């Protein structure tokens, strides 16, 4: 099981690295099974760091709305959607 956590490391001068906390999941690579939420939330974190709060909020709401709707969820979230289906649903919520 993977989790949907991200982190942001900010160094001197404001240089930042935002990333998903979990590993790279080589066992499911290329199988269209990965949950992209942590990666997308990493992007949201970076947008907030860059003071692009409105863009970050739009993406975060699209992610949360997709999950709450329940129609498209990857296996780790109790669904059967493929990565591409889940991602398209998020995009459709933007």
CSV table of C-alpha atoms in Angstrom, one decimal:
chain,number,residue,atom,x,y,z
A,1,UNK,CA,0.0,0.0,0.0
A,2,UNK,CA,1.2,3.5,-0.8
A,3,UNK,CA,0.2,6.6,0.9
A,4,UNK,CA,-0.6,10.0,-0.5
A,5,UNK,CA,1.9,12.1,1.4
A,6,UNK,CA,4.4,14.6,0.0
A,7,UNK,CA,7.2,16.6,1.5
A,8,UNK,CA,9.0,19.8,0.7
A,9,UNK,CA,12.6,20.5,1.7
A,10,UNK,CA,13.5,24.1,1.6
A,11,UNK,CA,17.2,25.1,1.7
A,12,UNK,CA,19.1,28.3,2.1
A,13,UNK,CA,18.0,30.9,-0.4
A,14,UNK,CA,14.6,29.4,-0.8
A,15,UNK,CA,15.7,26.5,-3.1
A,16,UNK,CA,13.0,23.8,-2.7
A,17,UNK,CA,12.6,20.2,-3.5
A,18,UNK,CA,9.0,18.8,-3.4
A,19,UNK,CA,8.6,15.1,-3.7
A,20,UNK,CA,6.3,12.1,-2.9
A,21,UNK,CA,7.3,10.4,0.3
A,22,UNK,CA,6.9,6.8,-0.8
A,23,UNK,CA,9.3,4.9,-3.1
A,24,UNK,CA,9.2,4.6,-6.8
A,25,UNK,CA,7.2,1.3,-6.9
A,26,UNK,CA,9.3,-0.6,-9.5
A,27,UNK,CA,7.0,-3.6,-9.1
A,28,UNK,CA,4.1,-1.8,-10.8
A,29,UNK,CA,6.1,0.4,-13.2
A,30,UNK,CA,4.6,0.5,-16.6
A,31,UNK,CA,1.4,-1.3,-15.5
A,32,UNK,CA,-0.8,1.8,-15.2
A,33,UNK,CA,-1.6,0.9,-11.5
A,34,UNK,CA,0.2,3.7,-9.6
A,35,UNK,CA,-1.7,6.3,-7.6
A,36,UNK,CA,-0.4,9.7,-8.8
A,37,UNK,CA,-1.9,11.7,-5.8
A,38,UNK,CA,1.3,12.1,-3.8
A,39,UNK,CA,3.2,13.3,-6.9
A,40,UNK,CA,0.4,15.7,-7.8
A,41,UNK,CA,0.3,17.0,-4.2
A,42,UNK,CA,4.1,17.5,-4.4
A,43,UNK,CA,3.4,19.8,-7.3
A,44,UNK,CA,0.8,21.6,-5.3
A,45,UNK,CA,3.3,22.1,-2.5
A,46,UNK,CA,5.8,23.5,-5.0
A,47,UNK,CA,3.2,25.9,-6.4
A,48,UNK,CA,2.5,27.2,-2.9
A,49,UNK,CA,6.2,27.7,-2.3
A,50,UNK,CA,6.3,29.7,-5.5
A,51,UNK,CA,3.3,31.8,-4.2
A,52,UNK,CA,1.0,30.4,-6.9
A,53,UNK,CA,-1.6,29.7,-4.3
A,54,UNK,CA,-4.6,30.0,-6.6
A,55,UNK,CA,-3.2,27.4,-9.0
A,56,UNK,CA,-2.3,25.1,-6.1
A,57,UNK,CA,-5.8,25.4,-4.7
A,58,UNK,CA,-7.4,24.5,-8.0
A,59,UNK,CA,-5.3,21.4,-8.4
A,60,UNK,CA,-5.8,20.3,-4.8
A,61,UNK,CA,-9.5,20.8,-5.0
A,62,UNK,CA,-9.6,18.7,-8.2
A,63,UNK,CA,-7.7,15.9,-6.5
A,64,UNK,CA,-9.9,15.9,-3.4
A,65,UNK,CA,-13.1,16.2,-5.5
A,66,UNK,CA,-12.1,13.2,-7.6
A,67,UNK,CA,-11.4,11.1,-4.5
A,68,UNK,CA,-14.6,12.2,-2.7
A,69,UNK,CA,-16.7,11.5,-5.8
A,70,UNK,CA,-15.6,7.9,-5.5
A,71,UNK,CA,-16.1,7.1,-9.2
A,72,UNK,CA,-12.4,6.9,-10.0
A,73,UNK,CA,-10.0,5.5,-7.4
A,74,UNK,CA,-6.9,3.5,-7.8
A,75,UNK,CA,-6.6,0.1,-6.1
A,76,UNK,CA,-4.9,1.5,-3.0
A,77,UNK,CA,-7.8,3.8,-2.5
A,78,UNK,CA,-10.3,0.9,-2.7
A,79,UNK,CA,-11.1,1.3,-6.4
A,80,UNK,CA,-10.2,-0.3,-9.7
A,81,UNK,CA,-9.2,2.7,-11.8
A,82,UNK,CA,-6.0,2.7,-13.8
A,83,UNK,CA,-3.6,5.6,-13.3
A,84,UNK,CA,-4.6,7.2,-16.6
A,85,UNK,CA,-8.3,7.0,-15.7
A,86,UNK,CA,-7.8,8.5,-12.2
A,87,UNK,CA,-5.6,11.3,-13.7
A,88,UNK,CA,-8.1,12.1,-16.4
A,89,UNK,CA,-10.8,12.4,-13.7
A,90,UNK,CA,-8.7,14.9,-11.8
A,91,UNK,CA,-8.0,16.9,-15.0
A,92,UNK,CA,-11.8,16.9,-15.7
A,93,UNK,CA,-12.3,18.5,-12.3
A,94,UNK,CA,-10.1,21.4,-13.1
